[in-house]
PDB file of C-alpha atoms and ligand atoms in Angstrom:
ATOM      1  CA  MET A   1     -10.842   0.167 -10.013  1.00 95.00           C
ATOM      2  CA  LYS A   2     -12.004  -2.575  -7.676  1.00 98.00           C
ATOM      3  CA  ILE A   3      -8.990  -4.420  -6.371  1.00 98.00           C
ATOM      4  CA  ILE A   4      -8.511  -7.417  -4.107  1.00 98.00           C
ATOM      5  CA  LEU A   5      -5.213  -8.013  -2.345  1.00 98.00           C
ATOM      6  CA  LEU A   6      -4.469 -11.701  -1.857  1.00 98.00           C
ATOM      7  CA  GLY A   7      -1.566 -13.110   0.110  1.00 98.00           C
ATOM      8  CA  ALA A   8      -0.711 -14.691   3.435  1.00 97.00           C
ATOM      9  CA  PRO A   9      -0.845 -12.641   6.641  1.00 95.00           C
ATOM     10  CA  GLY A  10       2.388 -10.670   6.877  1.00 94.00           C
ATOM     11  CA  SER A  11       3.081 -10.736   3.137  1.00 96.00           C
ATOM     12  CA  GLY A  12       2.719  -6.945   2.919  1.00 95.00           C
ATOM     13  CA  LYS A  13      -0.877  -6.407   1.780  1.00 96.00           C
ATOM     14  CA  GLY A  14      -1.510  -3.570   4.239  1.00 93.00           C
ATOM     15  CA  THR A  15       1.610  -1.660   3.224  1.00 93.00           C
ATOM     16  CA  LEU A  16       0.790  -2.099  -0.459  1.00 97.00           C
ATOM     17  CA  ALA A  17      -2.819  -0.993   0.090  1.00 97.00           C
ATOM     18  CA  LYS A  18      -1.644   2.239   1.720  1.00 94.00           C
ATOM     19  CA  GLN A  19       0.674   3.007  -1.219  1.00 96.00           C
ATOM     20  CA  ILE A  20      -2.154   2.428  -3.739  1.00 97.00           C
ATOM     21  CA  THR A  21      -4.506   4.576  -1.648  1.00 96.00           C
ATOM     22  CA  ARG A  22      -1.941   7.399  -1.594  1.00 95.00           C
ATOM     23  CA  ASP A  23      -1.450   7.475  -5.389  1.00 96.00           C
ATOM     24  CA  PHE A  24      -4.784   6.303  -6.776  1.00 96.00           C
ATOM     25  CA  GLY A  25      -7.173   7.710  -4.156  1.00 95.00           C
ATOM     26  CA  LEU A  26      -8.968   4.420  -3.603  1.00 97.00           C
ATOM     27  CA  PRO A  27     -10.153   3.652  -0.066  1.00 98.00           C
ATOM     28  CA  GLN A  28      -8.499   0.720   1.702  1.00 97.00           C
ATOM     29  CA  ILE A  29     -10.985  -1.711   3.227  1.00 97.00           C
ATOM     30  CA  SER A  30      -9.143  -3.896   5.712  1.00 96.00           C
ATOM     31  CA  THR A  31     -11.431  -6.441   7.361  1.00 97.00           C
ATOM     32  CA  GLY A  32      -8.752  -6.980  10.026  1.00 94.00           C
ATOM     33  CA  ASP A  33      -8.943  -3.249  10.895  1.00 93.00           C
ATOM     34  CA  LEU A  34     -12.764  -3.345  10.863  1.00 95.00           C
ATOM     35  CA  PHE A  35     -12.693  -6.280  13.294  1.00 96.00           C
ATOM     36  CA  ARG A  36     -10.064  -4.601  15.490  1.00 93.00           C
ATOM     37  CA  ALA A  37     -12.445  -1.617  15.762  1.00 93.00           C
ATOM     38  CA  ILE A  38     -15.315  -3.915  16.768  1.00 95.00           C
ATOM     39  CA  VAL A  39     -13.144  -5.558  19.414  1.00 94.00           C
ATOM     40  CA  LYS A  40     -12.690  -2.188  21.160  1.00 93.00           C
ATOM     41  CA  GLU A  41     -16.451  -2.025  21.858  1.00 93.00           C
ATOM     42  CA  ASP A  42     -17.980  -3.442  25.013  1.00 93.00           C
ATOM     43  CA  SER A  43     -20.341  -6.102  23.675  1.00 95.00           C
ATOM     44  CA  ALA A  44     -20.814  -9.868  23.434  1.00 95.00           C
ATOM     45  CA  LEU A  45     -19.914  -9.668  19.735  1.00 95.00           C
ATOM     46  CA  ALA A  46     -16.687  -7.822  20.550  1.00 96.00           C
ATOM     47  CA  ARG A  47     -15.681 -10.523  23.037  1.00 96.00           C
ATOM     48  CA  GLU A  48     -16.473 -13.274  20.541  1.00 96.00           C
ATOM     49  CA  VAL A  49     -14.493 -11.630  17.710  1.00 96.00           C
ATOM     50  CA  LYS A  50     -11.600 -10.933  20.076  1.00 95.00           C
ATOM     51  CA  SER A  51     -11.218 -14.584  21.052  1.00 94.00           C
ATOM     52  CA  ILE A  52     -11.477 -15.758  17.427  1.00 96.00           C
ATOM     53  CA  MET A  53      -8.790 -13.287  16.343  1.00 94.00           C
ATOM     54  CA  ALA A  54      -6.510 -14.159  19.249  1.00 91.00           C
ATOM     55  CA  SER A  55      -6.572 -17.813  18.149  1.00 91.00           C
ATOM     56  CA  GLY A  56      -5.737 -16.973  14.534  1.00 92.00           C
ATOM     57  CA  ALA A  57      -8.998 -18.471  13.239  1.00 95.00           C
ATOM     58  CA  LEU A  58     -11.390 -16.771  10.833  1.00 97.00           C
ATOM     59  CA  VAL A  59     -14.451 -14.807  11.886  1.00 97.00           C
ATOM     60  CA  PRO A  60     -17.594 -16.553  10.505  1.00 97.00           C
ATOM     61  CA  ASP A  61     -18.322 -15.804   6.842  1.00 97.00           C
ATOM     62  CA  GLU A  62     -21.833 -14.491   7.445  1.00 97.00           C
ATOM     63  CA  LEU A  63     -20.716 -11.678   9.756  1.00 96.00           C
ATOM     64  CA  THR A  64     -17.650 -10.873   7.631  1.00 98.00           C
ATOM     65  CA  ILE A  65     -19.650 -10.612   4.401  1.00 98.00           C
ATOM     66  CA  GLU A  66     -22.259  -8.387   6.079  1.00 97.00           C
ATOM     67  CA  ILE A  67     -19.588  -5.982   7.334  1.00 96.00           C
ATOM     68  CA  VAL A  68     -17.878  -5.768   3.931  1.00 98.00           C
ATOM     69  CA  LYS A  69     -21.178  -5.288   2.107  1.00 97.00           C
ATOM     70  CA  ASN A  70     -22.069  -2.334   4.349  1.00 96.00           C
ATOM     71  CA  ARG A  71     -18.647  -0.778   3.864  1.00 97.00           C
ATOM     72  CA  ILE A  72     -18.664  -1.183   0.052  1.00 96.00           C
ATOM     73  CA  ASN A  73     -22.067   0.484  -0.138  1.00 95.00           C
ATOM     74  CA  GLN A  74     -20.714   3.704   1.360  1.00 96.00           C
ATOM     75  CA  ASN A  75     -20.225   6.725  -0.910  1.00 96.00           C
ATOM     76  CA  ASP A  76     -16.431   6.767  -0.942  1.00 96.00           C
ATOM     77  CA  CYS A  77     -16.366   3.262  -2.468  1.00 97.00           C
ATOM     78  CA  GLN A  78     -18.512   3.967  -5.517  1.00 94.00           C
ATOM     79  CA  LYS A  79     -15.549   4.551  -7.857  1.00 91.00           C
ATOM     80  CA  GLY A  80     -13.542   1.665  -6.500  1.00 97.00           C
ATOM     81  CA  PHE A  81     -11.682   0.339  -3.480  1.00 98.00           C
ATOM     82  CA  ILE A  82      -8.903  -1.964  -2.324  1.00 98.00           C
ATOM     83  CA  LEU A  83      -9.998  -4.983  -0.335  1.00 98.00           C
ATOM     84  CA  ASP A  84      -7.198  -5.936   2.048  1.00 97.00           C
ATOM     85  CA  GLY A  85      -7.801  -9.266   3.804  1.00 97.00           C
ATOM     86  CA  PHE A  86     -11.121 -10.062   2.143  1.00 98.00           C
ATOM     87  CA  PRO A  87     -12.138 -12.499   0.712  1.00 98.00           C
ATOM     88  CA  ARG A  88     -10.378 -15.165   2.743  1.00 98.00           C
ATOM     89  CA  THR A  89     -12.593 -18.130   1.804  1.00 98.00           C
ATOM     90  CA  VAL A  90     -14.138 -19.313  -1.457  1.00 98.00           C
ATOM     91  CA  ASN A  91     -17.514 -18.772   0.174  1.00 98.00           C
ATOM     92  CA  GLN A  92     -16.663 -15.095   0.786  1.00 98.00           C
ATOM     93  CA  ALA A  93     -15.415 -14.728  -2.807  1.00 98.00           C
ATOM     94  CA  LYS A  94     -18.678 -16.146  -4.170  1.00 98.00           C
ATOM     95  CA  ALA A  95     -20.701 -13.788  -1.951  1.00 98.00           C
ATOM     96  CA  LEU A  96     -18.600 -10.859  -3.194  1.00 98.00           C
ATOM     97  CA  GLU A  97     -19.454 -11.756  -6.818  1.00 97.00           C
ATOM     98  CA  ASN A  98     -23.094 -11.096  -5.902  1.00 96.00           C
ATOM     99  CA  ILE A  99     -22.281  -7.702  -4.385  1.00 95.00           C
ATOM    100  CA  THR A 100     -20.000  -6.187  -7.050  1.00 96.00           C
ATOM    101  CA  GLU A 101     -17.635  -7.009  -9.914  1.00 96.00           C
ATOM    102  CA  ILE A 102     -13.937  -7.158  -9.048  1.00 97.00           C
ATOM    103  CA  ASP A 103     -11.440  -5.947 -11.704  1.00 97.00           C
ATOM    104  CA  MET A 104      -8.313  -7.640 -10.447  1.00 97.00           C
ATOM    105  CA  ALA A 105      -6.684  -9.634  -7.679  1.00 98.00           C
ATOM    106  CA  ILE A 106      -3.101  -8.780  -6.765  1.00 98.00           C
ATOM    107  CA  LEU A 107      -1.277 -11.686  -5.139  1.00 98.00           C
ATOM    108  CA  VAL A 108       1.443 -10.509  -2.758  1.00 98.00           C
ATOM    109  CA  ASP A 109       3.767 -13.481  -2.714  1.00 98.00           C
ATOM    110  CA  LEU A 110       6.242 -14.262   0.077  1.00 97.00           C
ATOM    111  CA  ASP A 111       7.711 -17.480   1.502  1.00 96.00           C
ATOM    112  CA  PHE A 112       6.518 -18.536   4.977  1.00 95.00           C
ATOM    113  CA  GLU A 113      10.000 -18.351   6.536  1.00 95.00           C
ATOM    114  CA  THR A 114      10.308 -14.639   5.732  1.00 95.00           C
ATOM    115  CA  ILE A 115       6.697 -14.066   6.816  1.00 96.00           C
ATOM    116  CA  ILE A 116       7.322 -15.627  10.242  1.00 95.00           C
ATOM    117  CA  ASP A 117      10.401 -13.451  10.691  1.00 93.00           C
ATOM    118  CA  ARG A 118       8.558 -10.280   9.620  1.00 93.00           C
ATOM    119  CA  LEU A 119       5.430 -10.938  11.695  1.00 93.00           C
ATOM    120  CA  SER A 120       7.297 -11.819  14.872  1.00 93.00           C
ATOM    121  CA  SER A 121       9.251  -8.556  14.660  1.00 93.00           C
ATOM    122  CA  ARG A 122       6.292  -6.425  13.556  1.00 91.00           C
ATOM    123  CA  LEU A 123       5.322  -3.466  15.721  1.00 95.00           C
ATOM    124  CA  THR A 124       1.946  -1.847  15.137  1.00 93.00           C
ATOM    125  CA  CYS A 125       0.667   1.577  16.113  1.00 94.00           C
ATOM    126  CA  PRO A 126      -2.687   0.991  17.880  1.00 91.00           C
ATOM    127  CA  ALA A 127      -3.761   4.571  17.065  1.00 91.00           C
ATOM    128  CA  CYS A 128      -3.046   5.037  13.334  1.00 89.00           C
ATOM    129  CA  GLY A 129      -2.212   1.498  12.174  1.00 87.00           C
ATOM    130  CA  GLU A 130       1.299   2.349  10.972  1.00 89.00           C
ATOM    131  CA  ILE A 131       3.607  -0.677  10.864  1.00 89.00           C
ATOM    132  CA  TYR A 132       7.275  -0.896  11.871  1.00 92.00           C
ATOM    133  CA  ASN A 133       9.857  -3.650  12.049  1.00 92.00           C
ATOM    134  CA  ALA A 134      11.719  -4.057  15.330  1.00 94.00           C
ATOM    135  CA  HIS A 135      14.898  -5.076  13.433  1.00 91.00           C
ATOM    136  CA  THR A 136      15.099  -1.680  11.751  1.00 92.00           C
ATOM    137  CA  TYR A 137      13.093   0.645  14.046  1.00 95.00           C
ATOM    138  CA  ASN A 138      14.394   0.783  17.582  1.00 93.00           C
ATOM    139  CA  GLN A 139      11.972   3.275  19.118  1.00 95.00           C
ATOM    140  CA  GLN A 140       8.917   2.639  21.287  1.00 95.00           C
ATOM    141  CA  SER A 141       6.557   5.191  19.793  1.00 97.00           C
ATOM    142  CA  CYS A 142       4.964   5.905  16.417  1.00 97.00           C
ATOM    143  CA  GLN A 143       6.763   8.391  14.191  1.00 96.00           C
ATOM    144  CA  LYS A 144       3.440   9.688  12.847  1.00 95.00           C
ATOM    145  CA  CYS A 145       1.259  10.059  15.944  1.00 95.00           C
ATOM    146  CA  ASN A 146       3.549   9.321  18.891  1.00 96.00           C
ATOM    147  CA  ALA A 147       1.380   6.521  20.346  1.00 97.00           C
ATOM    148  CA  THR A 148       3.219   3.654  22.059  1.00 97.00           C
ATOM    149  CA  LEU A 149       3.757   0.784  19.620  1.00 97.00           C
ATOM    150  CA  ILE A 150       2.466  -2.691  20.437  1.00 94.00           C
ATOM    151  CA  GLN A 151       2.936  -6.251  19.255  1.00 93.00           C
ATOM    152  CA  ARG A 152      -0.484  -7.470  18.080  1.00 89.00           C
ATOM    153  CA  ASP A 153      -1.734 -10.492  20.074  1.00 87.00           C
ATOM    154  CA  ASP A 154      -2.034 -12.436  16.844  1.00 89.00           C
ATOM    155  CA  ASP A 155       1.599 -11.681  15.893  1.00 91.00           C
ATOM    156  CA  LYS A 156       2.783 -13.995  18.690  1.00 89.00           C
ATOM    157  CA  PRO A 157       4.470 -17.243  17.535  1.00 87.00           C
ATOM    158  CA  GLU A 158       1.682 -19.794  18.307  1.00 86.00           C
ATOM    159  CA  THR A 159      -0.941 -17.654  16.582  1.00 92.00           C
ATOM    160  CA  ILE A 160       1.250 -16.920  13.548  1.00 94.00           C
ATOM    161  CA  LYS A 161       1.558 -20.659  12.917  1.00 92.00           C
ATOM    162  CA  ASN A 162      -2.202 -21.081  13.107  1.00 94.00           C
ATOM    163  CA  ARG A 163      -2.871 -18.088  10.831  1.00 95.00           C
ATOM    164  CA  LEU A 164      -0.547 -19.499   8.176  1.00 96.00           C
ATOM    165  CA  GLU A 165      -2.278 -22.898   8.359  1.00 96.00           C
ATOM    166  CA  VAL A 166      -5.659 -21.208   8.003  1.00 96.00           C
ATOM    167  CA  TYR A 167      -4.309 -19.268   4.995  1.00 97.00           C
ATOM    168  CA  GLU A 168      -3.002 -22.412   3.322  1.00 97.00           C
ATOM    169  CA  LYS A 169      -6.239 -24.324   3.814  1.00 98.00           C
ATOM    170  CA  ASN A 170      -8.954 -21.682   3.362  1.00 98.00           C
ATOM    171  CA  THR A 171      -7.499 -18.722   1.479  1.00 98.00           C
ATOM    172  CA  SER A 172      -4.903 -20.067  -0.968  1.00 97.00           C
ATOM    173  CA  PRO A 173      -7.643 -21.707  -3.142  1.00 98.00           C
ATOM    174  CA  LEU A 174      -8.623 -18.122  -4.065  1.00 98.00           C
ATOM    175  CA  ILE A 175      -5.513 -17.867  -6.235  1.00 98.00           C
ATOM    176  CA  ASN A 176      -7.221 -20.303  -8.547  1.00 98.00           C
ATOM    177  CA  PHE A 177     -10.614 -18.625  -8.141  1.00 98.00           C
ATOM    178  CA  TYR A 178      -9.200 -15.322  -9.463  1.00 98.00           C
ATOM    179  CA  SER A 179      -6.806 -16.836 -12.021  1.00 98.00           C
ATOM    180  CA  ASP A 180      -8.505 -14.958 -14.889  1.00 97.00           C
ATOM    181  CA  ARG A 181      -7.605 -11.537 -13.361  1.00 97.00           C
ATOM    182  CA  LEU A 182      -4.551 -12.219 -11.240  1.00 98.00           C
ATOM    183  CA  PHE A 183      -1.381 -10.127 -11.003  1.00 98.00           C
ATOM    184  CA  LYS A 184       1.387 -11.700  -8.933  1.00 98.00           C
ATOM    185  CA  VAL A 185       4.115  -9.678  -7.250  1.00 98.00           C
ATOM    186  CA  SER A 186       6.895 -10.822  -4.928  1.00 98.00           C
ATOM    187  CA  SER A 187       7.332  -8.830  -1.701  1.00 97.00           C
ATOM    188  CA  LYS A 188      10.711 -10.361  -0.908  1.00 96.00           C
ATOM    189  CA  ASN A 189      12.526  -7.064  -1.554  1.00 94.00           C
ATOM    190  CA  SER A 190      11.675  -3.603  -0.260  1.00 93.00           C
ATOM    191  CA  ALA A 191       8.129  -2.240  -0.028  1.00 94.00           C
ATOM    192  CA  GLU A 192       9.114   0.440  -2.576  1.00 96.00           C
ATOM    193  CA  GLU A 193      10.280  -2.177  -5.052  1.00 97.00           C
ATOM    194  CA  THR A 194       7.120  -4.244  -4.626  1.00 97.00           C
ATOM    195  CA  TYR A 195       4.985  -1.174  -5.165  1.00 98.00           C
ATOM    196  CA  ARG A 196       6.926  -0.065  -8.236  1.00 98.00           C
ATOM    197  CA  SER A 197       5.859  -3.116 -10.232  1.00 97.00           C
ATOM    198  CA  VAL A 198       2.273  -2.900  -8.958  1.00 98.00           C
ATOM    199  CA  LYS A 199       2.098   0.785  -9.918  1.00 97.00           C
ATOM    200  CA  THR A 200       3.351   0.053 -13.440  1.00 97.00           C
ATOM    201  CA  PHE A 201       0.683  -2.622 -13.761  1.00 97.00           C
ATOM    202  CA  LEU A 202      -2.083  -0.317 -12.455  1.00 97.00           C
ATOM    203  CA  ASP A 203      -0.974   2.604 -14.638  1.00 95.00           C
ATOM    204  CA  ASN A 204      -1.347   0.399 -17.713  1.00 93.00           C
ATOM    205  CA  PHE A 205      -4.507  -1.379 -16.608  1.00 89.00           C
ATOM    206  CA  GLY A 206      -7.302  -1.042 -19.123  1.00 73.00           C
ATOM    207  CA  GLY A 207      -5.247   1.339 -21.244  1.00 62.00           C
TER     208      GLY A 207
HETATM  209  P1  AMP B 301      -5.542  -9.262   9.328  1.00 54.51           P
HETATM  210  O1  AMP B 301      -5.290  -7.958  10.023  1.00 54.51           O
HETATM  211  O2  AMP B 301      -6.032  -9.120   7.924  1.00 54.51           O
HETATM  212  O3  AMP B 301      -4.388 -10.225   9.438  1.00 54.51           O
HETATM  213  O4  AMP B 301      -6.773  -9.951  10.123  1.00 54.51           O
HETATM  214  C1  AMP B 301      -6.685 -10.236  11.501  1.00 54.51           C
HETATM  215  C2  AMP B 301      -7.747 -11.260  11.886  1.00 54.51           C
HETATM  216  O5  AMP B 301      -9.064 -10.738  11.607  1.00 54.51           O
HETATM  217  C3  AMP B 301      -7.692 -12.579  11.123  1.00 54.51           C
HETATM  218  O6  AMP B 301      -6.715 -13.474  11.642  1.00 54.51           O
HETATM  219  C4  AMP B 301      -9.122 -13.076  11.325  1.00 54.51           C
HETATM  220  O7  AMP B 301      -9.333 -13.564  12.633  1.00 54.51           O
HETATM  221  C5  AMP B 301      -9.927 -11.786  11.173  1.00 54.51           C
HETATM  222  N1  AMP B 301     -10.270 -11.544   9.752  1.00 54.51           N
HETATM  223  C6  AMP B 301      -9.785 -10.550   8.950  1.00 54.51           C
HETATM  224  N2  AMP B 301     -10.312 -10.639   7.716  1.00 54.51           N
HETATM  225  C7  AMP B 301     -11.138 -11.729   7.727  1.00 54.51           C
HETATM  226  C8  AMP B 301     -11.952 -12.356   6.745  1.00 54.51           C
HETATM  227  N3  AMP B 301     -12.023 -11.896   5.478  1.00 54.51           N
HETATM  228  N4  AMP B 301     -12.661 -13.455   7.121  1.00 54.51           N
HETATM  229  C9  AMP B 301     -12.618 -13.914   8.378  1.00 54.51           C
HETATM  230  N5  AMP B 301     -11.861 -13.389   9.356  1.00 54.51           N
HETATM  231  C10 AMP B 301     -11.112 -12.296   9.041  1.00 54.51           C
END
């Protein structure tokens, strides 16, 4: 299965991707994670990507498409994958059509007010990527790998606002682009509840 996760930043795509990976064995391809890995390098590209991400803007399509294409061509993706955070523009979606055929787009739907609350209290493990919420998790370190949790630069209030504007303008038109293979799920309730309806859908897909 080749799956795209659509939805605003902070809607819960990453959490959902990890649950699907766990049960269906499909690799999660998060362009945000791929870019965060690039940013750790010492290069002109790393510095450029870092400043784009810190502002909440999108990395140019050409570079983003190239990175995704290389990742999809790796062996572990031949039976399918979950794209988390890509495509984010119609241009990227059109380029993806030329790379491979996507079976479905899952839209993780959440109102902006809840997103702002969740993102501004989100704590991320810089080592393993695990996500916590400061309202419900009152420790400093990751339960899985013990690294000290951080607030991502782009989870700060000014950048959140910009990311949501970028989503509205550039990414939300993709809901229409994938309307012939779209499954919509609300992430207003718990992550388990969200996943339950996605799992039922995936279990019955094509069968
Ligand atoms: P995310 O972790 O998915 O919220 O992504 C973090 C940041 O990485 C975004 O705000 C963008 O700056 C960049 N990024 C991630 N995916 C894409 C994409 N498909 N196109 C352009 N920029 C992206």
